[in-house]
Amino acid sequence: MHHIPDASTPSKQPPSWLSALLSLILPGAGQGYLGFYARGAGILVTILGLTVLILWRGNAALWAAVLGIWVWNVWDAWQMARGRRPRMAIPALLAILVIYSLAFITTEVQPRRMVTGWSSMAPYVRALFRPELFEYPTEDRVGSAPILVPCVEPLPEPSRKPTEHPRLILDKPCASVGDPLTIRGEGFFPNFQGELWWVSPIGDVQRVIVDHQPATFMTDDQGRFEITIIVPLAVPISEQPPPGQTQTHQIRAEQHKPYGNPQPTQTLRLIWEKIGETIALAFLATVLGAVLALPFSFLAARNLMYHNRVTRGVYYLVRTALNIVRSIETLMWAIIFAVWVGLGPFGGMLALMIHTIAALGKLYSEAIESIDPGPIEALRATGANELQVIVYAVVPQILPAFASFTLYRWDINVRMSTVIGLISDAGIGFLVIQWIRLNRFSAMATAILAIMFVVTALDYASSLIRKRLIEGVPPRPDRSPWVTWGIRGVVIGLLTVIFFWSWHVAEVDFTELVTGMPAGMRMAKAFAVPDLFDRPTEAHAIRQPLPVPCSVMTPPPPPSSGPRVVLEPACGQVGDPLTITGYDLPPHTQVSIRWEMPDGSFLRVKSNCCTTDDQGMVQVHTRISPLMEITPESPPGHVGYVGIHWEEIVGGPRLSKTVKTVADLALVTLLMALLATTFSSAIAMPLSFFAARNVMGESLPGRIIYNLFRLGFNLTRSVEPMILVLIMAAWVGAGPFAGVLALIFNNIPNLGKLFSETIEDIDPGPVEAIVATGANKLQTLVYAVIPQLVPPFLAFILYQWDINIRMSTVIGFVGGGGIGQQFRLWVGLNQYDKAGAAVWAIVIMVWSMDYLSARAREKLV
């Protein structure tokens, strides 16, 4: 507890009880009365915010924490009136308790599911140690024989023929489920093991089980074997043949004898093909995005565009557009382009490209803003125009930075293109999601390992190139200019070949942007005018009986006034022409005209029909539907109707249900990011010390541990959360908890790498001074290392928090919960106005968190 300095103490202190009473009535009021407005406002906002959160989705026990903050607020006002300023640790801890409790409740965190669901997770883990990499070509011998199940009299001929070489001989032509069956084989490979399979009548194949293990056999020197099995239940009970009938099953014995040298598996060949497609999408999107971002970057640079009102307006317009576009994650753009140009690599490339334009446009513009203004002012002083200023004063200064940013974006695009296939059926992500759904765990593991190694290798290569660009490479005096130009020509030629190959792989067809324009514009219009407000309505309906045929009943005349339906003719036969007219309806109102059954079912007479005119009249010409026909079996009085239905507005505007849903899911998304950032930071911090060279030392064990942790971080951070969430959903079930776990497992290596690099960059002076006193390693860490690490660590945690917010907006696409899951559902249902509300909520949420975390990083760094 601190005393308030005299300078800030009022000359005449008010009574302590009055300040406390004001804060009891309204939290923070007593502090405001004493002149500490920021403190009072902070207390009031905190209590109101926590109250809203608890009312939203809370636990009654959490009200105790809010009450504790309220009580502390009264005590704080009383103490401040006496010239003291209490620390805010207690209310901060209580607020954190409420927020994290709500985060656990909202994200459905249940650690016990990690234990009970491990049996579902175990195959994924085992598969990582058994990838499908290489296999020997095999010489195959397969013998089969039919068997009838069950036995009937007389026994018919089986519908399948046995093989002649090799041959299977059964001790009986038919059997029932559970009967023993002896099988003898001839003509197989001698002294070699084989497998037994059972084939159902519809072709389903299953392993034969003997003593709870898959049945195998070993042949003798003559290629013969004998084995007894139990006839399995290969056909469900509900599909068993009726009494007196039987079904033909088949027993199959297989031997696969390897020969020659190992060859890549079909899985590995397919993976390399899709890895190539993944790299092609990333390369093409990076090149096109960088080229298209250039003009926008100049328009978004303050130092170039802030000289008059027109250019300033262009600056704000372009900067805002870039911020909006980059706030929407690449996978959301992939869904949008899947609607626009269809599924396939082209839509995935467009999604990567549009996000690249926005991201590079912002980075390029910031690089332009940080250049030396001297050359610009000098050129302007000579009377040069804006284009000349850019070409001769700006471009030479920005080329190294632009190249570095482009390579950085290439890294991001490679990572994102590994998961773009989860949405657009392009790249290796498409294979991963298909193999997970088919439970082909070894194939999935092969793909994930390929992603890890390829992305890590490309990361390493691009980081070397960036380092050379930043540090600069001096020209070699002993190299001939012809050699230099030859190398440059080869590089340019190679990049050109890669560009055209990528163009082919991405199946670029810009005509699809034109042909898909109607769908794209419809979506864009709905996004621009999202579903934010609605008005309460009241449903109304009128109807008129339509006897078909006329002999069923005499139709009553319609009312002479008021809303009514008039049918011409009033009755008839199926297929007769019919005119349906509605009178005295609300003008300019959308109505639905229906064939209605007595049981309440209905069918619209015409889709997207209709709107009343200025007089409230609507008319439709059609033919009598067969639904209206009354059969002799129909009960008395059974007759169909023609109805007109509409809704009238009965109240003022109000927030739509969509807004409430989006707000709810946005909070879920933020809390997912909060939990993931907190837990991953807590785990990554201690692990990062093992990946810091200056901590582990130069001893052999230290170098081994350092290299293992560094390699582990570099490999595991290559797997995107969108792939991890598919596995986490199998572990703990689909939902926010799976999303949190996926983010945690992705964040740990990312933060571990950043933390370890920060540890390696610390000032060695304090460390050497502490060591010189005889301190051990723990004391050195506590007193010399950790104080230097706290500010950058917090900055990195806030940076990861930003990334997690962005990722948690889309992680629900594949079962991770949050707002992304609902967005994809709305797009799939063509409810673009609702999806637009989700997009704008994401933009606002990302902007707000970006701003807050940027301000926090500024103070920390």
Short mmCIF file of C-alpha atoms in Angstrom, two decimals, residues 3 60 71 176 200 262 475 508:
data_model
loop_
_atom_site.label_atom_id
_atom_site.label_comp_id
_atom_site.label_asym_id
_atom_site.label_seq_id
_atom_site.Cartn_x
_atom_site.Cartn_y
_atom_site.Cartn_z
CA HIS A 3 0.73 6.88 0.26
CA ALA A 60 -23.57 -18.68 -10.09
CA VAL A 71 -16.27 -4.87 -1.66
CA SER A 176 -23.63 -71.98 -40.63
CA SER A 200 -19.27 -61.43 -48.16
CA PRO A 262 12.37 -51.14 -52.22
CA PRO A 475 30.80 -8.95 -55.33
CA VAL A 508 -5.61 -20.79 -63.80
#
